[in-house]
Amino acid sequence: MAVFTKNGSVALIRIQNPPMNALKHAVRAAITDNIKKANEDPSVRSIVLHGDGRVFSAGADIKEFQSGKNLGEPGLIKVIHTIENSSKPVVAAIHGVAFGGGLELALGSHYRLIDSKARVAFPEVNIGILPAATGSQRLPRVTDLASAVEMCTTGMPVSAKKALEKGIVDKVIYGDILSEAISFAKTVESKPVGPRRVSTLKVKGKEISSAVFDGAIGPLLNVKALEAAVNSDSYEEGLEKEASLVQALFFSGQSRALQYAFFSERKLPKWETPGGSVNYKNTTPMALKEAAVIGGGTMGSGIAACFISSGIPVKLVEVNQEYLDKTLSGIRKIVQRNVEKGRLSQEKAGQQLSLLRGTLDYNELRNVDIVIEAVFENMDLKKKIFRRLDQTCKPSAILASNTSGLDIDQMASVTSRPEKVVGTHFFSPAHVMKLLENIRGKWTSPETMATVMELGKKLQKISVLVGNCPHFVGNRMLGPYVREASYLLEEGALPHEVDQVLEDFGFAMGAFKVGDLAGNDVGYKGRKDFGFITREGQEDRFRQGYRYCPIADFLVERGRLGQKSGKGWYNYGKPGGRVPQPDPEVEKLIIESSEKAGFKRRRISPQEILERCLYSLINEGFKTLEENIASRQEDIDMIWLYGYGWPRHTGGPMYYAKNFVGLDKIYERLLYYQALNPDVKHWEPSNLLASEGLKGRMSISRL
Ligand code: 3H9
């Protein structure tokens, strides 16, 4: 947990808790004991604190927060004070990262050396807490207040060079960090440690503090903790305030939800099929040396941009030279924008673009390892392309579809290699959105699954493996949410009222604003293919015996496609406009439509709006688990966090259902809405949710 060795007069304390040296109880105890041991050993004149393996330390052990176990003494604060009170100088030798409690340990040391490639951060804000093991009180004693506020409220890592400029560390090391730290320690052995104790230093920039805090936007209690450092008469008083602030956060559901999200995200690479028989451990991915993308629309271009930015050569196939030229120049623009934003050097941009090749000829795809079809959502067209790819590509090549909801098995059925056919559902814009929903068809081989999951990692995506059903997991759950939003319009609400409730809940945009952004014609085209469209003047409000709201169809037929046409559910002033204004024409259309359908409009409460949109979506999520489409609760939650902007501080729809609402309550409301709306299929409770709701708890083994 922490190993004690000696190099002449220097005691070396090596933190040892792979992979990230999280400061769990045994580590804390071992550091404290070893500091005492070094102080008692007359042959020791200085101490170097360093980390084993990849990092110095990623901070407190978040698993301990979750379990509530092993939180007893020595707590991190005690360890830090033991270090600081050491009569022999302690030098922290930082490599990899010193994050959270790791940085707090370093700030408890008398000197801080940092490897040139290492980073420091206070990322506590990302898990809903603050640097409460003296960090919020120490940081503004070594750096300026504005930097302290920025670090504590954004959680963003700071490079070694910046950390030196900001006064957080004393020296950047370009050679071997440990041997340099040992030499350094020897040079400070006879220097007094008193002046090096950070807790005794004055807070920097007290005089400008009100200007900094007034301008500070960011998680409130992180800012308050820094204010406590400024306004307290002593370090000890500041610490007391820090402790009371973190207590409030610890007991908020939000910090637990954020910690759940942290671990859920890290569970995704450890993917498995339902029941776990095929998983990341028992499969080996194929090597992907070269890829191809069919179709250079928004999706295809974004996907190709992802490949080249990850160093994978890609061939993009279009139907004619004009489209191809347009697509290639679009991709060049994506790369160039990264240069303009300072994310990429001109040289790297050139390297990326050299990996891109446009072609009209399928024969050029003979040797690629994976093809991603990204043409529009038409099964006949997709089948035609899959047949052609099957005839052209080498037998080992994977044929993937970027469909957002069509049947992968149908595409596989026209090939001679159904085991190599898989869904890779990117989200728009593909080069920006983090989520990749990979879909296993009934024939998809474990090797193919492993390969697309590995591909997601290479493309730096959050990849989730799901089963094949109409619209898969994300869009399937989106269906009831969007349908409920439109039913609410018929019954009395207006788009901005529904959106306001959803945005108050935490979505960046409500359902109607999202529709306008994505283009209302996208869903319309899909419905049209299924013969689902209702035209104005027609009074057809049922599909396959279930309720159907046609207002979205009317909108598209009036040319209100969304932001791109300047008008959709809202008015944007001009095509491409971004500022939504409620539009009287839409209100009139909605009111007339409800009248024709025989609804007596009423005021609908925010509570009802929220329940109907969210609970219907959650119910569908349970159905995907029950039907073995989703393997695990965490997969669903991460799909919603990364693909649909579900508010992270509630963990995701499944976590929210269980921990913020309660499944018994949700089940009861599903029954209530089902009784009121027998013509709405999505209110039929999922059996899984029903059984757990009845039990009043959620102890499903897979969850
Ligand atoms: C804190 O310090 C509070 C104090 O201020 C005061 C309290 C009073 N704990 O991310 P990776 C695991 S709060 C437990 O895949 P990477 C992680 O789950 C803490 N486990 O690697 C994974 O496990 P598994 C503030 C942790 O190279 C494995 O390590 N610190 C912790 O992509 C590898 O992680 C943070 O919030 C932890 N603290 O990224 C830092 N950290 O193998 C959080 C990691 O079972 N950590 N694990 O899936 C990170 O940001 C990233 O892990 C890091 C490495 C950038 C360090």
Coordinates of C-alpha atoms in Angstrom, one line a residue, residues 19-20 54 58 62-63 99 123 126-127 258-271 280 457 462-463 632 634-635 638 642 648:
P19 CA -3.8 1.1 -11.2
M20 CA -4.3 4.7 -10.1
R54 CA 1.5 5.0 -14.0
A58 CA -5.7 9.9 -8.8
I62 CA -14.3 6.9 -5.0
K63 CA -15.4 3.3 -4.4
F99 CA -5.6 14.5 -9.1
P123 CA -11.7 17.0 -10.7
N126 CA -17.2 16.0 -11.8
I127 CA -18.3 13.7 -9.1
L258 CA -22.2 11.5 -10.6
Q259 CA -20.0 8.8 -9.0
Y260 CA -22.3 6.1 -10.5
A261 CA -21.8 7.8 -13.9
F262 CA -18.1 7.7 -13.4
F263 CA -18.0 4.0 -12.7
S264 CA -20.7 3.1 -15.3
E265 CA -18.6 4.8 -18.0
R266 CA -15.7 2.7 -17.0
K267 CA -17.8 -0.5 -17.1
L268 CA -18.6 0.0 -20.8
P269 CA -15.3 -1.4 -22.2
K270 CA -16.0 -4.5 -20.1
W271 CA -18.9 -5.3 -22.3
Y280 CA -14.6 -8.6 -23.7
K457 CA -12.2 2.8 -28.3
I462 CA -18.3 5.8 -25.6
S463 CA -19.3 2.5 -27.1
R632 CA -27.0 -3.9 -18.3
E634 CA -25.4 1.1 -17.0
D635 CA -25.4 0.6 -20.8
M638 CA -24.6 5.9 -20.6
Y642 CA -23.8 10.6 -24.1
R648 CA -25.6 13.6 -15.7

